[in-house]
CSV table of C-alpha atoms in Angstrom, one decimal:
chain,number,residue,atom,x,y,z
A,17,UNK,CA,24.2,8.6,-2.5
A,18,UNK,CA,22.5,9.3,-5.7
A,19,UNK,CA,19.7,7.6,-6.5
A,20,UNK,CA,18.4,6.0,-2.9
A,21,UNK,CA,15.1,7.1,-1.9
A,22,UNK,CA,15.1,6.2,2.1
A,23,UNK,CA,17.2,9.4,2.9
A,24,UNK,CA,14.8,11.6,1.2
A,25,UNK,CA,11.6,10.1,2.7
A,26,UNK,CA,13.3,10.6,6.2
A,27,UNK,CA,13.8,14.5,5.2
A,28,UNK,CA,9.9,14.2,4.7
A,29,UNK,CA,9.5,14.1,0.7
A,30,UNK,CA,6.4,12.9,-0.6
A,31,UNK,CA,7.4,12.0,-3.9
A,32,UNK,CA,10.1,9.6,-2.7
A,33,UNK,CA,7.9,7.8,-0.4
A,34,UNK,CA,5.6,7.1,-3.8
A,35,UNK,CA,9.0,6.2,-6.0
A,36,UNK,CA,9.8,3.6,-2.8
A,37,UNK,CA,6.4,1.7,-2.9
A,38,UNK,CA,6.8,1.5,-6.5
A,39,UNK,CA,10.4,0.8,-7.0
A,40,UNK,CA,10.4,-1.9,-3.8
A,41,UNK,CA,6.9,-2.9,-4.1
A,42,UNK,CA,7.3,-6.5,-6.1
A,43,UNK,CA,10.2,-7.1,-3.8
A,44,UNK,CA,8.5,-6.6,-0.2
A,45,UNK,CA,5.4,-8.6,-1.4
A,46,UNK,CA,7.4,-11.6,-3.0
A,47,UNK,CA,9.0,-11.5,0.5
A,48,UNK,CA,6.1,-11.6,1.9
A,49,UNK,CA,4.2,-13.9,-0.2
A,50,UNK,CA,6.9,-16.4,0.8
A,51,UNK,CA,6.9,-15.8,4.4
A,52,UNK,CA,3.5,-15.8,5.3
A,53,UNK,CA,0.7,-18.3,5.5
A,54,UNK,CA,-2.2,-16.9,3.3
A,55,UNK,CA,-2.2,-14.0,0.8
A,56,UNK,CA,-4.4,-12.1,3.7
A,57,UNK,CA,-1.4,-12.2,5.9
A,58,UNK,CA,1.2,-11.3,3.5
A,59,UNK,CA,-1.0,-8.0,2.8
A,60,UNK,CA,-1.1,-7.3,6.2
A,61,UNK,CA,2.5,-7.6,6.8
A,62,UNK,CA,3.1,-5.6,3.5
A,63,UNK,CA,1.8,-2.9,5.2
A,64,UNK,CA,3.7,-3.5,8.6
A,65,UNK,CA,6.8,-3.7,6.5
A,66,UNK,CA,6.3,0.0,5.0
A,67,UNK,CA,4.9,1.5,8.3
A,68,UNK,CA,8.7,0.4,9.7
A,69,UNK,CA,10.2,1.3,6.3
A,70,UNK,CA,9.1,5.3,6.9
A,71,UNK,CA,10.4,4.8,10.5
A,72,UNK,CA,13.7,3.3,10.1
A,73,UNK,CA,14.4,5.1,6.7
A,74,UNK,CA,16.6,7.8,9.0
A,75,UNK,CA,19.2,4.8,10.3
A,76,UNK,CA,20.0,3.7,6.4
A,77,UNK,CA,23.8,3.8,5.8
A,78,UNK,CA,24.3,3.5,2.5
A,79,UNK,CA,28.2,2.6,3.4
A,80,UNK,CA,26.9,-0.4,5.1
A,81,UNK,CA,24.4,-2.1,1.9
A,82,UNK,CA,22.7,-0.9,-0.5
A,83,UNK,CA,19.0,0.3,-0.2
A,84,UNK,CA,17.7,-3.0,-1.6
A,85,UNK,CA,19.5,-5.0,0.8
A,86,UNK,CA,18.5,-2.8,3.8
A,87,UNK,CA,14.3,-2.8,2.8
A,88,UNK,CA,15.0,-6.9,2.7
A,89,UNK,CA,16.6,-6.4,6.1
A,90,UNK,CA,13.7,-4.1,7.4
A,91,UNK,CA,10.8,-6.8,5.7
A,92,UNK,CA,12.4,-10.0,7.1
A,93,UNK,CA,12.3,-8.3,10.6
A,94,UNK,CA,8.9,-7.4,10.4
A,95,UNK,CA,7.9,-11.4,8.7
A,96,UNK,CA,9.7,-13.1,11.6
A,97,UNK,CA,8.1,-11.1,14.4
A,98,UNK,CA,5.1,-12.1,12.5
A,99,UNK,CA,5.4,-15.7,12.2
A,100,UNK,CA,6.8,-15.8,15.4
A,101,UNK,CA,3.8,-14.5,17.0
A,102,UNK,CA,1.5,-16.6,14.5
A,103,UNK,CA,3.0,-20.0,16.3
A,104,UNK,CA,3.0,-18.4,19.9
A,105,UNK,CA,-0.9,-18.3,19.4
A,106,UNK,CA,-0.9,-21.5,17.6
A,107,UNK,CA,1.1,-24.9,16.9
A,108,UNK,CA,2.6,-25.3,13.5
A,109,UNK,CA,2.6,-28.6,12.2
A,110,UNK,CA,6.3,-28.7,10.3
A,111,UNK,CA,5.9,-28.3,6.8
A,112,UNK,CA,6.8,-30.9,4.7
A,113,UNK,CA,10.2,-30.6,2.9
A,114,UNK,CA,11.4,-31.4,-0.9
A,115,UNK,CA,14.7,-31.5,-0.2
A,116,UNK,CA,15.8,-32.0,-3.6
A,117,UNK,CA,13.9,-29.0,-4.7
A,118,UNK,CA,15.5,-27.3,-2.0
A,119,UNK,CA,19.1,-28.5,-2.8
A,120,UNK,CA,19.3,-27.3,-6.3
A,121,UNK,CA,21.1,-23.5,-6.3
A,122,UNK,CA,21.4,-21.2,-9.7
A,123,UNK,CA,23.8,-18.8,-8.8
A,124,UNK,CA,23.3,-17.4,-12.0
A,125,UNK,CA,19.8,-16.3,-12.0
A,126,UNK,CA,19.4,-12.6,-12.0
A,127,UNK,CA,19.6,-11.2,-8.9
A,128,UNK,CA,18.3,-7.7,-7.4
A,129,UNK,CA,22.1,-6.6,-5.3
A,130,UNK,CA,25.5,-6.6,-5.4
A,131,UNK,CA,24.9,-8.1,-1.8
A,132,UNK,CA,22.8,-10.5,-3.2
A,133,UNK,CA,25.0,-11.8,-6.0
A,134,UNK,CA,28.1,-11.9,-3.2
A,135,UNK,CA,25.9,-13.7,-1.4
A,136,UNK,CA,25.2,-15.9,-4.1
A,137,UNK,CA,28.5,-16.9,-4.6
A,138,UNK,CA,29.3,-17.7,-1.2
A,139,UNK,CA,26.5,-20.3,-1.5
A,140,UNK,CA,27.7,-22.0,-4.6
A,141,UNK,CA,30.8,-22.8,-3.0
A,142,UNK,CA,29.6,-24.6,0.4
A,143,UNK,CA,28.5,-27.9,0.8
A,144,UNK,CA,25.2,-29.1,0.0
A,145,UNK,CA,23.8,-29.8,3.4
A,146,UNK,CA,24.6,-26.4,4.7
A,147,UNK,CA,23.8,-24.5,1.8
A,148,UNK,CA,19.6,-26.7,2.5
A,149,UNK,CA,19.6,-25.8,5.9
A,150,UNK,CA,20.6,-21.9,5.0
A,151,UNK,CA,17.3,-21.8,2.6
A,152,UNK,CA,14.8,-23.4,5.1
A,153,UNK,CA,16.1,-21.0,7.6
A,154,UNK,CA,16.8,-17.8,5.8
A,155,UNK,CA,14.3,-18.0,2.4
A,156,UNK,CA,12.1,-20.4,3.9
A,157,UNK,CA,11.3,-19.2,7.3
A,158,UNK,CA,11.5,-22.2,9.5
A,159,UNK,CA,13.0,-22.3,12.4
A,160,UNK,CA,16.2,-24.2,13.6
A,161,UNK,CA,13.6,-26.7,15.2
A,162,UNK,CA,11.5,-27.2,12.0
A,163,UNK,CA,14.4,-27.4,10.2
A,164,UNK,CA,16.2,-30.6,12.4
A,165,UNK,CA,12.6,-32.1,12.6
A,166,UNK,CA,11.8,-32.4,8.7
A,167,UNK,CA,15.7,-32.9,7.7
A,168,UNK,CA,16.8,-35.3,11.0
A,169,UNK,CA,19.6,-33.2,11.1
A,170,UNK,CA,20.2,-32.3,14.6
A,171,UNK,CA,19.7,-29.4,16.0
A,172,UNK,CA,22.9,-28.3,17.5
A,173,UNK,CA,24.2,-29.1,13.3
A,174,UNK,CA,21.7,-26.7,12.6
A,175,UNK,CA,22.1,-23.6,14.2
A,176,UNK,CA,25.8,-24.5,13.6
A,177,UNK,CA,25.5,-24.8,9.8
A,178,UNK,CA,23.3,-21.1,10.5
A,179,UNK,CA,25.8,-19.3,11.7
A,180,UNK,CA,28.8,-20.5,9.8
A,181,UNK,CA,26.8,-19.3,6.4
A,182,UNK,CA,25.8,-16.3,7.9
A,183,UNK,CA,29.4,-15.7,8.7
A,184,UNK,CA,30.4,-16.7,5.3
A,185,UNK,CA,28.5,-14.1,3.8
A,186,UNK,CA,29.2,-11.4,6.0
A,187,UNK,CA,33.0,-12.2,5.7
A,188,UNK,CA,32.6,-12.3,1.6
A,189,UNK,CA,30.6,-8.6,2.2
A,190,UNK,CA,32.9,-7.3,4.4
A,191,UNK,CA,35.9,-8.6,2.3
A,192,UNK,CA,37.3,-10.3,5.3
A,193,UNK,CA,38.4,-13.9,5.6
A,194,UNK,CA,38.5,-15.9,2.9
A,195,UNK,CA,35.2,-18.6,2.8
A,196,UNK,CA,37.6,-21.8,2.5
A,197,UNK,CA,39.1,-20.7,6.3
A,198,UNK,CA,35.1,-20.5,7.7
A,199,UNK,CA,33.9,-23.0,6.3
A,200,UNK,CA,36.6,-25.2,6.7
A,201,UNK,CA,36.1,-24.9,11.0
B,15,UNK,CA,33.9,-18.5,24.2
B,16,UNK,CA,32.5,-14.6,24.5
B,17,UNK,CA,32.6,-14.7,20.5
B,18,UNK,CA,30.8,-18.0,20.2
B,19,UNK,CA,28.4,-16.6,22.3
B,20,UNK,CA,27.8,-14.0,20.4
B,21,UNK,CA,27.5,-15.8,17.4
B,22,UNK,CA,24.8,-17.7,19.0
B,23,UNK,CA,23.1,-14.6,19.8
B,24,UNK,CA,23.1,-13.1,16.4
B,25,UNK,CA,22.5,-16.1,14.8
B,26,UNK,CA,19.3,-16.5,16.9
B,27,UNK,CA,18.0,-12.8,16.1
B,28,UNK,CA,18.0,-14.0,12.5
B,29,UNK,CA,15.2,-16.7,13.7
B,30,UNK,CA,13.5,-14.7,16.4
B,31,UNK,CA,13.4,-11.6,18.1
B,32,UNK,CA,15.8,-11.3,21.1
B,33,UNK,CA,14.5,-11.1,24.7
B,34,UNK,CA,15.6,-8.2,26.7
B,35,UNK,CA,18.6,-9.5,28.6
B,36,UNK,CA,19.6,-11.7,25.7
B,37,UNK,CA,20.0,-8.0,23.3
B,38,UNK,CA,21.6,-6.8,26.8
B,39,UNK,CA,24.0,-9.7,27.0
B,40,UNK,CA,24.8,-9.2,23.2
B,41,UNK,CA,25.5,-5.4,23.8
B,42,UNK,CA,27.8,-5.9,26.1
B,43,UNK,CA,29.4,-8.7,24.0
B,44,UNK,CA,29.3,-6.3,20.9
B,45,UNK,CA,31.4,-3.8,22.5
B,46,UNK,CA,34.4,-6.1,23.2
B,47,UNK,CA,34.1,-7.0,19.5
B,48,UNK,CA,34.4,-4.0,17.5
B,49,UNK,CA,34.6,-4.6,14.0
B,50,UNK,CA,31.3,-6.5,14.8
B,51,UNK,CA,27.6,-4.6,14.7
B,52,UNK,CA,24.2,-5.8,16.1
B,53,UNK,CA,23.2,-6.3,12.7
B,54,UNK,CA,25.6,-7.9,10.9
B,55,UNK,CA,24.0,-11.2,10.6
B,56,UNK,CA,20.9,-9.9,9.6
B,57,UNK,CA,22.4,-8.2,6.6
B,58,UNK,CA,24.1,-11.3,5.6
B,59,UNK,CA,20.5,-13.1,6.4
B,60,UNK,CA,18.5,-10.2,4.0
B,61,UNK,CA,21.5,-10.4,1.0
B,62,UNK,CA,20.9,-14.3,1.3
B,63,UNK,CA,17.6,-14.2,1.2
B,64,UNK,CA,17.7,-12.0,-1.9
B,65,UNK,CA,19.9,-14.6,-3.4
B,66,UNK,CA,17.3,-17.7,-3.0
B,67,UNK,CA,14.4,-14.9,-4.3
B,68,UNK,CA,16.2,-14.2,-7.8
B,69,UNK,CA,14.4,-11.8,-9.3
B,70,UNK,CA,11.4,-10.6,-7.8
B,71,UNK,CA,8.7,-11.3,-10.4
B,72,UNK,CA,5.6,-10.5,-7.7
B,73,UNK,CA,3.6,-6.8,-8.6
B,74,UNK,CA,2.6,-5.1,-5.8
B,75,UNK,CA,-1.0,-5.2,-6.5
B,76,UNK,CA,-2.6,-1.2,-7.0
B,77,UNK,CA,-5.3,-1.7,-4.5
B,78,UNK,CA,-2.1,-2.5,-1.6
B,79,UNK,CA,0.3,-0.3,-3.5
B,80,UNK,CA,-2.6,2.8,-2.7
B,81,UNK,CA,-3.1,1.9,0.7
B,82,UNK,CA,0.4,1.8,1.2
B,83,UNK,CA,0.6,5.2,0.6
B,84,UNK,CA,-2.4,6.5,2.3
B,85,UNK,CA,-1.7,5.2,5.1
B,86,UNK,CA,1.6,7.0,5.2
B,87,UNK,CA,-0.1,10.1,4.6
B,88,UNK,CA,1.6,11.3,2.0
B,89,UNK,CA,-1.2,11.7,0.4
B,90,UNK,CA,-3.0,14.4,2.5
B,91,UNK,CA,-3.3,17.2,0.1
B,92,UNK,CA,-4.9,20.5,0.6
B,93,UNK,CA,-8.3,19.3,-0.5
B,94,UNK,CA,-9.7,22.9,-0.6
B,95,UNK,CA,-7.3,23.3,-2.9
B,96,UNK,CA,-8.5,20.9,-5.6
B,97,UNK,CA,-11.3,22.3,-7.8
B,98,UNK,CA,-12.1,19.4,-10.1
B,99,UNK,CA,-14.0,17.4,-7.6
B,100,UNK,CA,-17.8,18.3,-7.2
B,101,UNK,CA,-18.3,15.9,-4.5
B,102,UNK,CA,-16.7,18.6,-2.3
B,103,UNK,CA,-20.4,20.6,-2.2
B,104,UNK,CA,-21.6,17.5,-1.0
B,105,UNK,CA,-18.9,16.7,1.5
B,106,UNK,CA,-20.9,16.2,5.3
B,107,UNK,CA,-20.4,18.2,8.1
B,108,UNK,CA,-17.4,17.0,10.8
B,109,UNK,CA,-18.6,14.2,12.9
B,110,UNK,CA,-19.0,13.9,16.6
B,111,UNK,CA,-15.4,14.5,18.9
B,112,UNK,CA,-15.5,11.2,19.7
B,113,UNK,CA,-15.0,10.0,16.2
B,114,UNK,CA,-13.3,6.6,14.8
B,115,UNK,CA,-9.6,7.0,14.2
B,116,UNK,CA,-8.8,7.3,10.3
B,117,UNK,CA,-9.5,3.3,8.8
B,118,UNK,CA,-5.6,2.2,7.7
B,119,UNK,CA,-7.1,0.7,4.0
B,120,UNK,CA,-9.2,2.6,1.2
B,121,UNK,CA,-11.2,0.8,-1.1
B,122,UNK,CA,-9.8,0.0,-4.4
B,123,UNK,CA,-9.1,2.7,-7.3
B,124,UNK,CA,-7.1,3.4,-10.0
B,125,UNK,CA,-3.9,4.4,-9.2
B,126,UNK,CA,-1.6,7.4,-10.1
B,127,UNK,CA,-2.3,11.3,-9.9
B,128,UNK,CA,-3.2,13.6,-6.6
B,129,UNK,CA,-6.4,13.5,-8.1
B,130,UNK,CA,-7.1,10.4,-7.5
B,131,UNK,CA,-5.5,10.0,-4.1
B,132,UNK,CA,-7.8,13.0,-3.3
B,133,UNK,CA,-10.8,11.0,-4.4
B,134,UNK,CA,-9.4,8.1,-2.7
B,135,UNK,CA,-9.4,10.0,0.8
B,136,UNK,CA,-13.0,11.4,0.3
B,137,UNK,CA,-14.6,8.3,-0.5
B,138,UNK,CA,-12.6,7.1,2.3
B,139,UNK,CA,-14.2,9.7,5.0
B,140,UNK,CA,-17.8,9.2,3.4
B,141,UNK,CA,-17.7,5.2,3.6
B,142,UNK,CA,-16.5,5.8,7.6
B,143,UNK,CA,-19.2,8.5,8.3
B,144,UNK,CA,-22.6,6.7,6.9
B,145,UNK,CA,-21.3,3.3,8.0
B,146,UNK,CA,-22.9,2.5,11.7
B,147,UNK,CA,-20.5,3.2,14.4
B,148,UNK,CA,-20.5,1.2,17.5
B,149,UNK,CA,-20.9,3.3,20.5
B,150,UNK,CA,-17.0,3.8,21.8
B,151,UNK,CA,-18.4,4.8,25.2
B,152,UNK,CA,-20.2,1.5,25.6
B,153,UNK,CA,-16.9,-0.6,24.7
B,154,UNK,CA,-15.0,1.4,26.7
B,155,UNK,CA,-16.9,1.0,29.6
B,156,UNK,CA,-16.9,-3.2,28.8
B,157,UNK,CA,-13.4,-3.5,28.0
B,158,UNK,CA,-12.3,-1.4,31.3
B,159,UNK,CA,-14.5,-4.7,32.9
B,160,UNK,CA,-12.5,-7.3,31.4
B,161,UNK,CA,-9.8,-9.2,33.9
B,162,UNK,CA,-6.4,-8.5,32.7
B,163,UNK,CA,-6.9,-4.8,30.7
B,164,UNK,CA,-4.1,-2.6,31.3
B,165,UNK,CA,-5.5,0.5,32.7
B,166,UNK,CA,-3.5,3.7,33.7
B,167,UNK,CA,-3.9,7.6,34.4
B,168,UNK,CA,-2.9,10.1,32.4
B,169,UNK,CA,-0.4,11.9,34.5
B,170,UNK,CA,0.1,14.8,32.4
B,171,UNK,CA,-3.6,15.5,31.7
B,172,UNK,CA,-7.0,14.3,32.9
B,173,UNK,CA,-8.9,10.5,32.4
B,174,UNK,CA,-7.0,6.9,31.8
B,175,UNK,CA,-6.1,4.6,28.7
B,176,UNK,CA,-7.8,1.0,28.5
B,177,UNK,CA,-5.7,-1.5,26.9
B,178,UNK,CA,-6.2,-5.0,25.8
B,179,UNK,CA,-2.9,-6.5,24.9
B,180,UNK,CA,-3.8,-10.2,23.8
B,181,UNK,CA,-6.9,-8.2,21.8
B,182,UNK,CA,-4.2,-5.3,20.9
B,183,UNK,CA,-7.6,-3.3,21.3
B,184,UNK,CA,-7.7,0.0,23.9
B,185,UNK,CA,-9.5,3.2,24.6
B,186,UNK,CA,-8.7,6.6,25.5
B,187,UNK,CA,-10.6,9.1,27.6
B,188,UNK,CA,-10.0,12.9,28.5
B,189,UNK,CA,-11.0,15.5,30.4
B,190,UNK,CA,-10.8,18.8,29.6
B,191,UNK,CA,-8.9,18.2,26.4
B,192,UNK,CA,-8.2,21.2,24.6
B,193,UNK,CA,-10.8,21.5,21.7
B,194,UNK,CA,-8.5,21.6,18.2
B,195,UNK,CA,-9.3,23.2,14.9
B,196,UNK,CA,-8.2,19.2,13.3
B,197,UNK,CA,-7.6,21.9,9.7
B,198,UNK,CA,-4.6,22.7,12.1
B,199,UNK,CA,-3.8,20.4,14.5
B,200,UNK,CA,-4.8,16.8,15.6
B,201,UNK,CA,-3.9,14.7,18.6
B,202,UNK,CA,-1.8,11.9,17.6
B,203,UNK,CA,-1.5,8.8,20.3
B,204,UNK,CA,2.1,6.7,20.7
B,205,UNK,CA,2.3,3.7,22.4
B,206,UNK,CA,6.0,3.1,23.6
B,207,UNK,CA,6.9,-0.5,23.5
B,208,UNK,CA,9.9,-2.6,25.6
B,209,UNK,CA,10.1,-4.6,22.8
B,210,UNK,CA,10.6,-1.9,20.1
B,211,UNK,CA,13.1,1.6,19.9
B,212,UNK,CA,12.3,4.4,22.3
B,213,UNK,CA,12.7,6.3,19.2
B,214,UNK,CA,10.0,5.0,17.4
B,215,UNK,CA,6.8,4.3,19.2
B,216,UNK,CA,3.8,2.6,17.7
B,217,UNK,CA,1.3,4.5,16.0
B,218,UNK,CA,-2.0,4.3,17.8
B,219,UNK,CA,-4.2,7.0,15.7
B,220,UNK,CA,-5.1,10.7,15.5
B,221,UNK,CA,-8.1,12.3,16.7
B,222,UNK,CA,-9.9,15.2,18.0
B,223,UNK,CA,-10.8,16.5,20.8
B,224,UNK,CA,-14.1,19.1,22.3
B,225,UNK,CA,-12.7,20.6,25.7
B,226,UNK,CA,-15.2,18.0,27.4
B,227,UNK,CA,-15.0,14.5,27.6
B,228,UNK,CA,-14.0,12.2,24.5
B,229,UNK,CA,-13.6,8.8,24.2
B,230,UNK,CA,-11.8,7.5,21.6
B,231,UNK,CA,-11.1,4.2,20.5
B,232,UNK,CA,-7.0,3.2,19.7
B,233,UNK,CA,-6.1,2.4,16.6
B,234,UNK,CA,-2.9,0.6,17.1
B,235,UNK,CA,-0.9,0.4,13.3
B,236,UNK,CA,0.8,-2.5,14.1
B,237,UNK,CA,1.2,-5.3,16.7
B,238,UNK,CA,2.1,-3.7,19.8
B,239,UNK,CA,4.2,-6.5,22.3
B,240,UNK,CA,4.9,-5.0,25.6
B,241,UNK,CA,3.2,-1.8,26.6
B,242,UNK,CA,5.3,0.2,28.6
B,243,UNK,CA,3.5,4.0,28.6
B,244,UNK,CA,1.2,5.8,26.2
B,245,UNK,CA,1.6,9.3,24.9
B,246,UNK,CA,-0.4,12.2,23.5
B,247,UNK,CA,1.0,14.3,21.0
B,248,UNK,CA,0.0,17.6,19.0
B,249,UNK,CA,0.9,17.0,15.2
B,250,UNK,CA,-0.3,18.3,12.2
B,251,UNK,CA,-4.0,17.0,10.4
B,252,UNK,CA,-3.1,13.3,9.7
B,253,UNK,CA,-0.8,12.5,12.1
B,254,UNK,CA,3.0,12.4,11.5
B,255,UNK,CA,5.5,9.0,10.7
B,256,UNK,CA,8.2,10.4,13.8
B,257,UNK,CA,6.9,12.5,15.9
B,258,UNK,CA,9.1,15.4,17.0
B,259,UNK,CA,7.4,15.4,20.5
B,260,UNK,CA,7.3,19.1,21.0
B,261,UNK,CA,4.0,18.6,22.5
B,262,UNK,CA,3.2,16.4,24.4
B,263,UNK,CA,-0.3,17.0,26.0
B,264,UNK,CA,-1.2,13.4,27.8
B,265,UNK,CA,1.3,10.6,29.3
B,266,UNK,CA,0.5,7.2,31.1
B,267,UNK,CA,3.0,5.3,32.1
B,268,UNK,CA,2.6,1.4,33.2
């Protein structure tokens, strides 16, 4: 596919592997900035992010997402393994939550895929309460026991409300069912 | 029930890493679903996650954005090559066998150019090289004390690897390693990990070796979770991202 950088950094050019850090850079700090606890560990786990970038660049199917969408993958692997080992060593208190902050959505905003703005879309449409727990999970970081703790939602409603949006937005980027029959279960 | 369980399964691999027989149990759950793959979920996770982050409005600062790129080696230029730098009269002779694996950060320069990535790796070397180095022989010989150290043979070659997993720190020591010319070739230790792809073993450094005995400290790239062997590889000066394995010159299993 013109234009995507992973397959020619798995064929071993140098050039590409400069364009990547450069063209993906902002992206896989923001991630990271967001996901970890101090700016120390973000770097860090910028640089963990790349090291699996080079590895994994050779299993990118550019039928399957596009390149963005596929370096978020790559980074939010590398973040949880990270904060999941963080809270093995130590325990988290659970980080307070403004829901209301949390609750508002601009699906218009500018957005860096055509994943992403499907995604987007799926999320406008489903109720508030899922749409929270979806963000303290997925953008946030917390787990499905943070999340019940600082929302008194229980648990069970949030790993349900988890996997229903994740469904949603697979089914919206695979074209399958429609969101109204999976979020209507 | 078999496709709310796997559900579950991928829904939890979106919060935390599966164990082994859960990734089992969800293989063999995958198979009976076949318009489903292992990482479905996670691709609806990353495009959601994109949608909450907007537009990325973060820089990658330079000094990261460099060692980014030095540390993939990409950067490793024929330095020989380069005429514009006269620090290269003054560059010092190779240190000892049993040097320190190559750092993973450089200090902070301006970014942009192979000249300056050259100058980047030089000042690099130089900082390493007048620093003090702690003996490696000594911590070897400390750390191979310690209760709970993974230790193991080298069954293809001669000596044992010393690992610390809850300090992710280890050594390495050989006998009889071949001497290398490291313009040509350097050794280039893996670390194979239950936890991670066969295919894509952790980094743990490249170094040199004298034909006698070397110690050499591992330099593990990133967090390694449940060692299952080591390896010892001949790759080109610098080290290599994948190794092609086409020489493998130690192995330690666990």
């Amino acid at each position: 596919m013109p234009g995507t950088l992973l397959p020619r950094i798995a064929a071993g050019d140098s050039a590409a592997v400069q364009e990547c850090i450069q063209k993906y850079g902002g992206l896989v700090w923001s991630l990271a900035l967001k996901m970890s606890r101090s700016r120390e560990d973000a770097e860090d786990a910028v640089q963990e992010i790349f090291i699996n970038l080079w590895k994994s660049a050779s299993r990118y199917d550019a039928s399957r997402a596009t390149e963005t969408t596929f370096i978020a993958m790559v980074a939010r692997r590398r973040l949880i393994d990270r904060r999941r080992n963080a809270e093995r060593q130590k325990e988290d208190a659970v980080p307070s939550v403004d829901l209301e902050a949390v609750m508002s959505f601009d699906h218009e905003k500018i957005l860096s895929s055509v994943e992403a703005q499907a995604a987007a879309r799926v999320l406008s449409q489903l109720p508030n309460e899922r749409r929270t727990v979806l963000r303290l999970a997925i953008f946030d970081g917390l787990s499905h026991a943070q999340i019940a703790e600082a929302t008194n939602i229980p648990i069970g409603t949030v790993k349900s409300h988890v996997r229903r949006g994740l469904a949603a937005v697979r089914e919206k980027l695979l074209g399958e069912e429609s969101i109204e029959e999976v979020t209507q279960q | 029930m078999t496709t709310e369980r796997m559900l579950h399964l991928l829904t939890e691999q979106t919060e935390r890493p599966l164990t082994g027989p859960e990734k089992a149990e969800l293989d063999r759950l995958l198979a009976e679903h076949p318009n489903w793959r292992e990482d479905d979920f996670e691709l609806a996770a990353a495009a959601t996650q994109l949608a909450f982050l907007g537009r990325a409005e973060e820089q990658l600062p330079e000094s990261l954005a460099r060692a980014i790129f030095t540390q993939h080696g990409a950067d490793r230029i024929d330095v020989a090559a380069t005429t514009a730098m006269p620090s290269f009269a003054e560059t010092p002779a190779r240190p000892p066998p049993n040097v320190v694996p190559l750092k993973r950060t450089s200090p902070a320069l301006i970014w942009g150019g192979w000249i300056a990535a050259a100058a980047a790796i030089l000042i690099a070397i130089l900082s390493t090289w007048l620093r003090p180095q702690p003996d490696p022989a000594a911590q070897y010989a400390e750390l191979a004390k310690q209760p709970g150290v993974i230790r193991a043979e080298w069954s293809v070659g001669k000596g044992e690897v010393v690992w610390d997993n809850a300090a992710q720190r280890g050594f390495m020591r050989f006998e009889g390693l071949a001497a290398n010319d490291p313009t040509v070739t350097q050794y280039q230790l893996w670390i194979f990990d239950a936890q991670r792809e066969e295919a894509h073993p952790v980094d743990g450094g490249v170094f040199d070796a004298n034909g006698g005995v070397v110690i050499v400290p591992i330099d593990a790239k990133i967090r390694v979770f449940e060692p299952t062997a080591f390896a010892v590889t001949v790759e080109k000066p610098g080290g290599v991202v994948v190794s092609k394995r086409e020489k493998v010159v130690a192995l330690a299993k666990i």
